[in-house]
XYZ file of C-alpha atoms in Angstrom:
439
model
C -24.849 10.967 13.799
C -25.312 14.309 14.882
C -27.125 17.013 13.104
C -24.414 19.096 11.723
C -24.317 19.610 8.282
C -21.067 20.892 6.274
C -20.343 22.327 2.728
C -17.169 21.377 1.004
C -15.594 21.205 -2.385
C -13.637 18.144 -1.573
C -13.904 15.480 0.633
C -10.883 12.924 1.239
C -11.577 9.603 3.268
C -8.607 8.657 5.197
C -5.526 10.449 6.842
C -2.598 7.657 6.370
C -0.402 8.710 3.897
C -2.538 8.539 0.867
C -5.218 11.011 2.589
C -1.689 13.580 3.428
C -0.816 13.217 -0.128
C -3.726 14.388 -1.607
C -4.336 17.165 0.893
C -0.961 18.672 0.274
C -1.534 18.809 -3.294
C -5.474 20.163 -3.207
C -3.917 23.145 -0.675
C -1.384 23.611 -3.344
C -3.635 24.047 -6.054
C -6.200 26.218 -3.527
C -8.895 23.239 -3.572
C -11.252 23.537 -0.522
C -11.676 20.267 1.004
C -11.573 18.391 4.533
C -10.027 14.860 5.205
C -12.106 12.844 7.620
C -9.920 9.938 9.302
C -12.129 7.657 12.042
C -8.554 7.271 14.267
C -5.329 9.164 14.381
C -3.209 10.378 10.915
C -1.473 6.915 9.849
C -3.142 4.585 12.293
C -2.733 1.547 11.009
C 1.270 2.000 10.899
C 0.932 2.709 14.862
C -1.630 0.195 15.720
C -2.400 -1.887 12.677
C 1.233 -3.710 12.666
C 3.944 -5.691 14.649
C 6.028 -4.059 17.070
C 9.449 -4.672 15.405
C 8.165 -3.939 11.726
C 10.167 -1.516 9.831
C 9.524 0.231 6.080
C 10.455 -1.999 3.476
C 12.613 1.025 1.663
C 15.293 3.406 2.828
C 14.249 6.678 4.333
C 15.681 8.072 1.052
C 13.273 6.383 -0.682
C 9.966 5.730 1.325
C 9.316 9.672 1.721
C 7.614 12.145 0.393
C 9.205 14.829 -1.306
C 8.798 17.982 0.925
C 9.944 16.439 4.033
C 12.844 13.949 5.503
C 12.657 12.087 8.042
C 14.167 13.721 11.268
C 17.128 11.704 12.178
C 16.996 9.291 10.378
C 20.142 7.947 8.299
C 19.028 8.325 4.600
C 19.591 4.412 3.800
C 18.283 3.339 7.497
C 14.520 1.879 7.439
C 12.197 4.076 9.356
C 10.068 2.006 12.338
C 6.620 1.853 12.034
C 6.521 4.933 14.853
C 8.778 6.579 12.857
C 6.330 6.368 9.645
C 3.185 7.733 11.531
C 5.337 10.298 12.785
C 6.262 11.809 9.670
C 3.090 11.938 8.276
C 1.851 14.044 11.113
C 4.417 16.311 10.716
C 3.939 16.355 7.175
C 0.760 17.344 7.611
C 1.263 19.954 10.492
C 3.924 21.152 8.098
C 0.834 22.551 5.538
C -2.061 22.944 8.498
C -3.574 19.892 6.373
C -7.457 20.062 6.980
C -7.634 16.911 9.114
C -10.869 15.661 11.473
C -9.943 12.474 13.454
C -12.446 10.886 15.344
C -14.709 10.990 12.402
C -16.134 8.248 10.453
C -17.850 8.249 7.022
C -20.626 5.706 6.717
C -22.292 6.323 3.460
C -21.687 8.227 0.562
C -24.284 9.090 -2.213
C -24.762 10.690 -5.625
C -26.752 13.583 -5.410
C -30.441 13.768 -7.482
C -30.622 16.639 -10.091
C -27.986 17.986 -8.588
C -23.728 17.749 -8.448
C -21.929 16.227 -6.129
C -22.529 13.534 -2.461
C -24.441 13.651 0.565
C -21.748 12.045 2.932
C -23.170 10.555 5.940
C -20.512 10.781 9.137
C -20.611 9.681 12.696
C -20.285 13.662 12.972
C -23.292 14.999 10.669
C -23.656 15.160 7.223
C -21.260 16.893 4.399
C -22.277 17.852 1.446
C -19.399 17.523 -1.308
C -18.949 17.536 -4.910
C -15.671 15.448 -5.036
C -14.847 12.508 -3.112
C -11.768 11.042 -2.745
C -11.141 7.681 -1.560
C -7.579 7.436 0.515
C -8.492 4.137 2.647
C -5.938 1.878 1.457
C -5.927 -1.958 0.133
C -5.393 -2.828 4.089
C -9.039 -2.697 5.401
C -10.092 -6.098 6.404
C -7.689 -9.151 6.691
C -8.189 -12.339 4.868
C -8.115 -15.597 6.391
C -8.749 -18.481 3.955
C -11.917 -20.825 3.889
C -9.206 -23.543 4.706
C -8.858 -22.267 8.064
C -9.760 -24.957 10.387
C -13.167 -24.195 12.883
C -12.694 -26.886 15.382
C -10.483 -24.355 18.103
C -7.976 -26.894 18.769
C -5.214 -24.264 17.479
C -4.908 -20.931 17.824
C -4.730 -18.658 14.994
C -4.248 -15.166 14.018
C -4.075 -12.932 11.106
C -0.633 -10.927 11.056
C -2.684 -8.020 10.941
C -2.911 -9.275 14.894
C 0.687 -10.321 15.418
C 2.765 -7.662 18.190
C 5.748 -9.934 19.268
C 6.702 -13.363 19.893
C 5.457 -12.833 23.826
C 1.895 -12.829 22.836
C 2.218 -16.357 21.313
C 2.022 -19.681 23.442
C 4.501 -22.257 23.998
C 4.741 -24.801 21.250
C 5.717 -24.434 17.378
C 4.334 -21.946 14.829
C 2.868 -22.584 11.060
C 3.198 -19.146 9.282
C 0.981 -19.063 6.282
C 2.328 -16.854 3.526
C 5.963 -15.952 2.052
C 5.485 -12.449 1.372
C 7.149 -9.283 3.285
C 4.833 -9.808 6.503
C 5.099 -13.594 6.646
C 8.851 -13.856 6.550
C 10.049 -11.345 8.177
C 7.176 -12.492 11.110
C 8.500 -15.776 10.430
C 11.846 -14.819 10.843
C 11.326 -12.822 14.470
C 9.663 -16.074 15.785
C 12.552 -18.288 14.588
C 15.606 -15.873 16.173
C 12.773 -16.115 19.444
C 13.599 -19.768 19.547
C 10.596 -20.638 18.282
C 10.374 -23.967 15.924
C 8.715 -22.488 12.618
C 6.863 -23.993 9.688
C 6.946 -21.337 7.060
C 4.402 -22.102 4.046
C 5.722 -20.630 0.789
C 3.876 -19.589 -2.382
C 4.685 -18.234 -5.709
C 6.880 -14.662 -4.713
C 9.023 -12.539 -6.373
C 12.608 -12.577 -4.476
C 14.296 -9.158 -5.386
C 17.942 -8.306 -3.522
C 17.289 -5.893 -0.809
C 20.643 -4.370 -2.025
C 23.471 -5.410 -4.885
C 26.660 -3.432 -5.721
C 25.876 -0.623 -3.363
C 22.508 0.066 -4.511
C 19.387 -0.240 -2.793
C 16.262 -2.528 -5.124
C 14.390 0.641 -4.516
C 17.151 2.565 -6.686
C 17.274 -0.429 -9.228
C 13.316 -0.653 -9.926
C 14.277 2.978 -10.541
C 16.602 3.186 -12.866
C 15.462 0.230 -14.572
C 12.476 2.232 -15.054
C 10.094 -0.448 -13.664
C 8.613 1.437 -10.691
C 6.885 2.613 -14.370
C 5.692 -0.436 -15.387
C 1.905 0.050 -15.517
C 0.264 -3.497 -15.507
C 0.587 -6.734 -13.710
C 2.163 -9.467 -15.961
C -0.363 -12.028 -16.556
C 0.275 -14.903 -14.192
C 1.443 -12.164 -11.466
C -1.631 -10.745 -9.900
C -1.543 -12.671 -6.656
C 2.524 -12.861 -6.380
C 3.678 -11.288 -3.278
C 7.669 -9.496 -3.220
C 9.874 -11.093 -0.397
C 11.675 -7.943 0.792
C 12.648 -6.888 4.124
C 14.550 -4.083 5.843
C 14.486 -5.455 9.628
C 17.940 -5.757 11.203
C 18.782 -2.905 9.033
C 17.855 -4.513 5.779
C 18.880 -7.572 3.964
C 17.788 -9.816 1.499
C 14.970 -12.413 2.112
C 17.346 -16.178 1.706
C 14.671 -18.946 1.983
C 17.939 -21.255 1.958
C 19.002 -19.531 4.559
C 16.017 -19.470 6.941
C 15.750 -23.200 6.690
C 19.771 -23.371 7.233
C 18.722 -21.623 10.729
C 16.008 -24.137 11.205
C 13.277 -22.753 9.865
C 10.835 -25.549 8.283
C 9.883 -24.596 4.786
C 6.516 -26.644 2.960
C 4.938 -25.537 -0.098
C 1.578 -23.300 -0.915
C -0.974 -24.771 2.364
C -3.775 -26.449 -0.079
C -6.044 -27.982 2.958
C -6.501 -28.199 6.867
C -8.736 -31.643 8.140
C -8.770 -32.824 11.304
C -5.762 -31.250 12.586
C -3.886 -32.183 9.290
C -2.607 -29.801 7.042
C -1.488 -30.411 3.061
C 0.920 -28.451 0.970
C 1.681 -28.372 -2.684
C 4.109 -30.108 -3.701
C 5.362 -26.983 -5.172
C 7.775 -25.586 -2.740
C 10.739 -26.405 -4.846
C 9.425 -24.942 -8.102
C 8.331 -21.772 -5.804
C 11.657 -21.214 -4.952
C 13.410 -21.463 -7.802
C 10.936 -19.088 -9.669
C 12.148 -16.715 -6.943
C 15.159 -17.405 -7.538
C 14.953 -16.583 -11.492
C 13.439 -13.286 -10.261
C 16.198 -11.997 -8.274
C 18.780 -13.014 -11.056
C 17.166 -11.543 -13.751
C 17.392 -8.141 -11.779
C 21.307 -8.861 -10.706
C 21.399 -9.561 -15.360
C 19.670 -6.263 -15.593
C 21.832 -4.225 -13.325
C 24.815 -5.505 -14.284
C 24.013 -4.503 -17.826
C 22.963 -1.350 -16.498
C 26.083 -0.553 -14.936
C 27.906 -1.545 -18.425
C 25.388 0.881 -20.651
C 26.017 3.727 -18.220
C 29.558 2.968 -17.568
C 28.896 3.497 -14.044
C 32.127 2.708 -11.306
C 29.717 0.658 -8.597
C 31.612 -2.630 -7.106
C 31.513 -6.043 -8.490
C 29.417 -8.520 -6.178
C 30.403 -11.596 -7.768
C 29.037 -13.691 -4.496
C 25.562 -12.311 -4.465
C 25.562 -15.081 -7.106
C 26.041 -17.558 -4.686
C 23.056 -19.990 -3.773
C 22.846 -22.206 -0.815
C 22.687 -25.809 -1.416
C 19.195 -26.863 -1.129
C 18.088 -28.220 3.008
C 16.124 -31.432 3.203
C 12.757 -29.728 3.559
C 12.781 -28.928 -0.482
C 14.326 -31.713 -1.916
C 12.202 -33.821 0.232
C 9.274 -31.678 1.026
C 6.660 -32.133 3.663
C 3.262 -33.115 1.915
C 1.408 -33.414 4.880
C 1.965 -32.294 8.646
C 0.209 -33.580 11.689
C -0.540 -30.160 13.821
C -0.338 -32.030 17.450
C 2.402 -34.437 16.872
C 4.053 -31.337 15.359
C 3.860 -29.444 18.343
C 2.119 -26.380 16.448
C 0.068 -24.631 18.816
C -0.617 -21.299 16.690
C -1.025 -20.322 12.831
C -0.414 -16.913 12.229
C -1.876 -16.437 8.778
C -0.424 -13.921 6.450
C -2.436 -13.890 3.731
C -3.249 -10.252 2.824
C -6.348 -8.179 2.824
C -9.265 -6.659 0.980
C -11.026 -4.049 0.701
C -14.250 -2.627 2.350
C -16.520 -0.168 -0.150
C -19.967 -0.543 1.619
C -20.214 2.657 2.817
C -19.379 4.180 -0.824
C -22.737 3.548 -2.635
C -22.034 5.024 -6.078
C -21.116 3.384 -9.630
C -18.085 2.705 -9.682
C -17.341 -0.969 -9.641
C -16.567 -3.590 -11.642
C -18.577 -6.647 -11.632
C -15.986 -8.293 -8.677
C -16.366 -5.417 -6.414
C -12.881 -3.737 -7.126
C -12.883 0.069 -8.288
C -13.227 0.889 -12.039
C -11.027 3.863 -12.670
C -8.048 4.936 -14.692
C -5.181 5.828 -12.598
C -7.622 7.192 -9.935
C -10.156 8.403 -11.580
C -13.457 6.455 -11.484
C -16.152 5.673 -13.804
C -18.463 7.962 -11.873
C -17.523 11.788 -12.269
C -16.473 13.049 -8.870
C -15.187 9.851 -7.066
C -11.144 9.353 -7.155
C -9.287 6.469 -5.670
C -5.910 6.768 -3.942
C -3.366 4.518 -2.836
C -4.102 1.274 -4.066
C -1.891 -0.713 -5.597
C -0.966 -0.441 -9.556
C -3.513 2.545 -9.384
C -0.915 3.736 -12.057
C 2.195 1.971 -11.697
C 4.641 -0.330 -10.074
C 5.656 2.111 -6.742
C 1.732 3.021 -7.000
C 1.268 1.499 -3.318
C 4.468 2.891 -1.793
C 4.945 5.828 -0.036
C 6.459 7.922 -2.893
C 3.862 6.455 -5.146
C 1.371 7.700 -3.654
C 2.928 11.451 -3.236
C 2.797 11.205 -7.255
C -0.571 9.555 -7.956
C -2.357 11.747 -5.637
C -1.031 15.162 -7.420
C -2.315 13.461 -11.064
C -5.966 13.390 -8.892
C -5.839 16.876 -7.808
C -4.993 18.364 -10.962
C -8.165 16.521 -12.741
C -10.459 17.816 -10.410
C -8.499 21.191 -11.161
C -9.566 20.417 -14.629
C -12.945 19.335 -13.534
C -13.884 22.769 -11.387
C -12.676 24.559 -14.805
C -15.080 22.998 -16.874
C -18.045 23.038 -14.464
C -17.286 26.795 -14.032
C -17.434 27.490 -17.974
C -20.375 30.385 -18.732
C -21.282 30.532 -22.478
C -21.647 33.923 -23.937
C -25.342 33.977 -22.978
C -24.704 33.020 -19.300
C -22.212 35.370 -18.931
C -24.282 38.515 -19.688
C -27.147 37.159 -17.902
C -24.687 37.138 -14.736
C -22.890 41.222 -15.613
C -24.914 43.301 -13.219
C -27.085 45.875 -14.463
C -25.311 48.913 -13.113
C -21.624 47.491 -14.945
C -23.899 47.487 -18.158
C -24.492 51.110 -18.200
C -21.548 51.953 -16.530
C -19.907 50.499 -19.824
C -22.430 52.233 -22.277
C -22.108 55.405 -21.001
C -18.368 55.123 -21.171
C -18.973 54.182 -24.830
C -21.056 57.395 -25.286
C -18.352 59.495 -23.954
């Protein structure tokens, strides 16, 4: 850390889109501030993902609203190139106050006075609002279950590129969400022979009756929705928009050859154990992605809108051998498996933010971004306000709720009571103004 020391209203950690957000908004509103990012603007869409990985909404959609992406069909999915792309020309597009290169280390509450002393790997920055744009995707998760022993390889998808970087033999992917099947998938069409563990997951239609989900959850008003149905913290949305979008058939997969098992429950001696819940975790999916087809099509009906009947989107697969008779247990070598890739989420990293407020489990305590300790904001986590709280457009809208409160915030700590104020008039207005009265 060098010995440079910097003034600044606000202070924004992180320049992927949730750190662009909230600097277009605070130049709107004529905040002062400086985003610090320890890489490049959107990093981890460049460097933190697989090759082939694509948005999981339309580039009508996953945008923000000042800004579309550069030729790009509106209902194409944007690359992950594409993403971090945009976002640096978003923010070229308002001279956004960026510093790569720069990491924060610590941040701390000030004594008997406002605001942080930010420690950086480029000096120290004094600031009176911090805003915390990092993202849920900080540190990948792999399971306790995870075997020790070497005799596999394993990754977290967080690692996964392509199908090249994997050796001969079969693959166990562990987890059903976007990552997992659509990583799952790519092996499988690379000839690989895949074991695909599935867990609870909602199962949404990527599109039905000419309507992308993204436009459904819209009208349907549950991008809105702000709380996780009890029961649904952990469930992850199978969605995917590779191969120019389409929706995620765990019939289908297994149709293809793709071995489906149930939620992995243990790993011993080069065994692994499922559930035996596979079948009930599909057809909870299942009951998911009707109930949105029920609501649409009463949608449709209320609004007397002219969109195409899609009577076969109905239409489910009988079910393969692998759920009606579902592997319980799975010998790794006599499988063939020679890699797990686990997909299995993150968490997050607050070390460096030593300030109150947490809860007792470590997760921020705020309301819709605003935390329990004055001054520090959160941005782009998910249901930080809503549903779409962790997608791109989400975050456009949560991050302009953020810079209005401090708004609010700089009006109230700017307030001078009648006595404050005339202690402040200079002398000279003073008689100025009483010799004017004289007159």
């Amino acid at each position: 850390m060098t010995n440079n020391k910097t003034a600044i209203d606000t202070l924004v950690v992180g320049a992927g889109q949730a750190g662009v957000a909230m600097s277009e908004h605070l130049s709107r509103l004529g905040v002062p501030h400086l985003v610090l990012e320890r890489n490049r603007i959107a990093e981890a869409w460049r460097t933190g993902r697989w090759d082939s990985l694509v948005a999981n909404g339309p580039a009508w959609h996953d945008r923000f609203p000042g800004l579309e992406f550069d030729g790009l069909d509106p209902d194409a999915f944007a690359g992950k190139d594409q993403v971090a792309d945009y976002f640096e020309a978003y923010a070229k597009k308002f001279n956004a106050p960026v510093r790569t290169g720069v990491e924060v280390t610590k941040v701390e509450r000030n004594v008997g006075r406002p605001g942080f002393t930010v420690e950086t790997s480029d000096g120290v920055i004094e600031a009176k609002n911090v805003v915390v744009a990092t993202g849920p995707f900080q540190r990948p998760v792999i399971p306790a279950i995870a075997p020790a022993d070497g005799k596999v390889y394993q990754m977290h998808s967080a690692e996964y590129r392509n199908p090249q970087q994997l050796a001969e033999g079969a693959v166990l992917v562990v987890g059903a969400g976007s990552s997992g099947v659509q990583i799952a998938d790519e092996l499988q069409r690379a000839g690989k022979q895949v074991y695909l563990s599935v867990g609870a997951h909602d199962r949404p239609p990527r599109a039905y009756r000419n309507r992308d989900f993204c436009w459904w959850l819209g009208v349907l008003g549950l991008w809105d929705a702000e709380g996780v149905q009890p029961g649904k913290e952990h469930v992850t949305i199978a969605v995917s928009g590779a191969r120019g979008g389409h929706t995620v058939d765990f019939r289908r997969l297994a149709q293809q050859g793709m071995t489906l098992v149930g939620l992995t429950k243990a790993i011993n001696n080069g065994v692994v154990s499922f559930e035996s819940n596979l079948a009930e975790n599909i057809a909870r999916g299942d009951e998911n992605y009707l109930a949105l087809l029920d609501a649409a099509d009463a949608y449709i009906a209320a609004n007397g809108l002219d969109l195409p009947p899609e009577p076969e989107a109905r239409i489910m697969l009988p079910d393969p051998d692998c759920i009606s008779n579902p592997i319980l247990e799975l010998d790794l070598a006599k499988a063939g498996i020679t890699t797990i890739i686990w997909a299995t989420g993150y968490s997050v990293d607050y070390n460096w933010l030593q300030v109150d407020a947490f809860k007792a489990d470590g997760k921020p305590q705020h309301q819709r971004g605003v935390s329990s300790e004055p001054g520090i904001y959160f941005v782009g986590l998910p249901w930080l306000a809503r549903r779409g709280s962790a997608f791109i457009w989400g975050v456009w809208h949560d991050a302009r709720h953020i810079a209005e409160h401090i708004i609010k915030q700089r009006a109230y700590f700017d307030y001078r009571d009648a006595s404050q104020r005339q202690a402040e008039t200079p002398a000279s207005h003073i008689q100025s103004a009483s010799l004017m009265e004289v007159r």
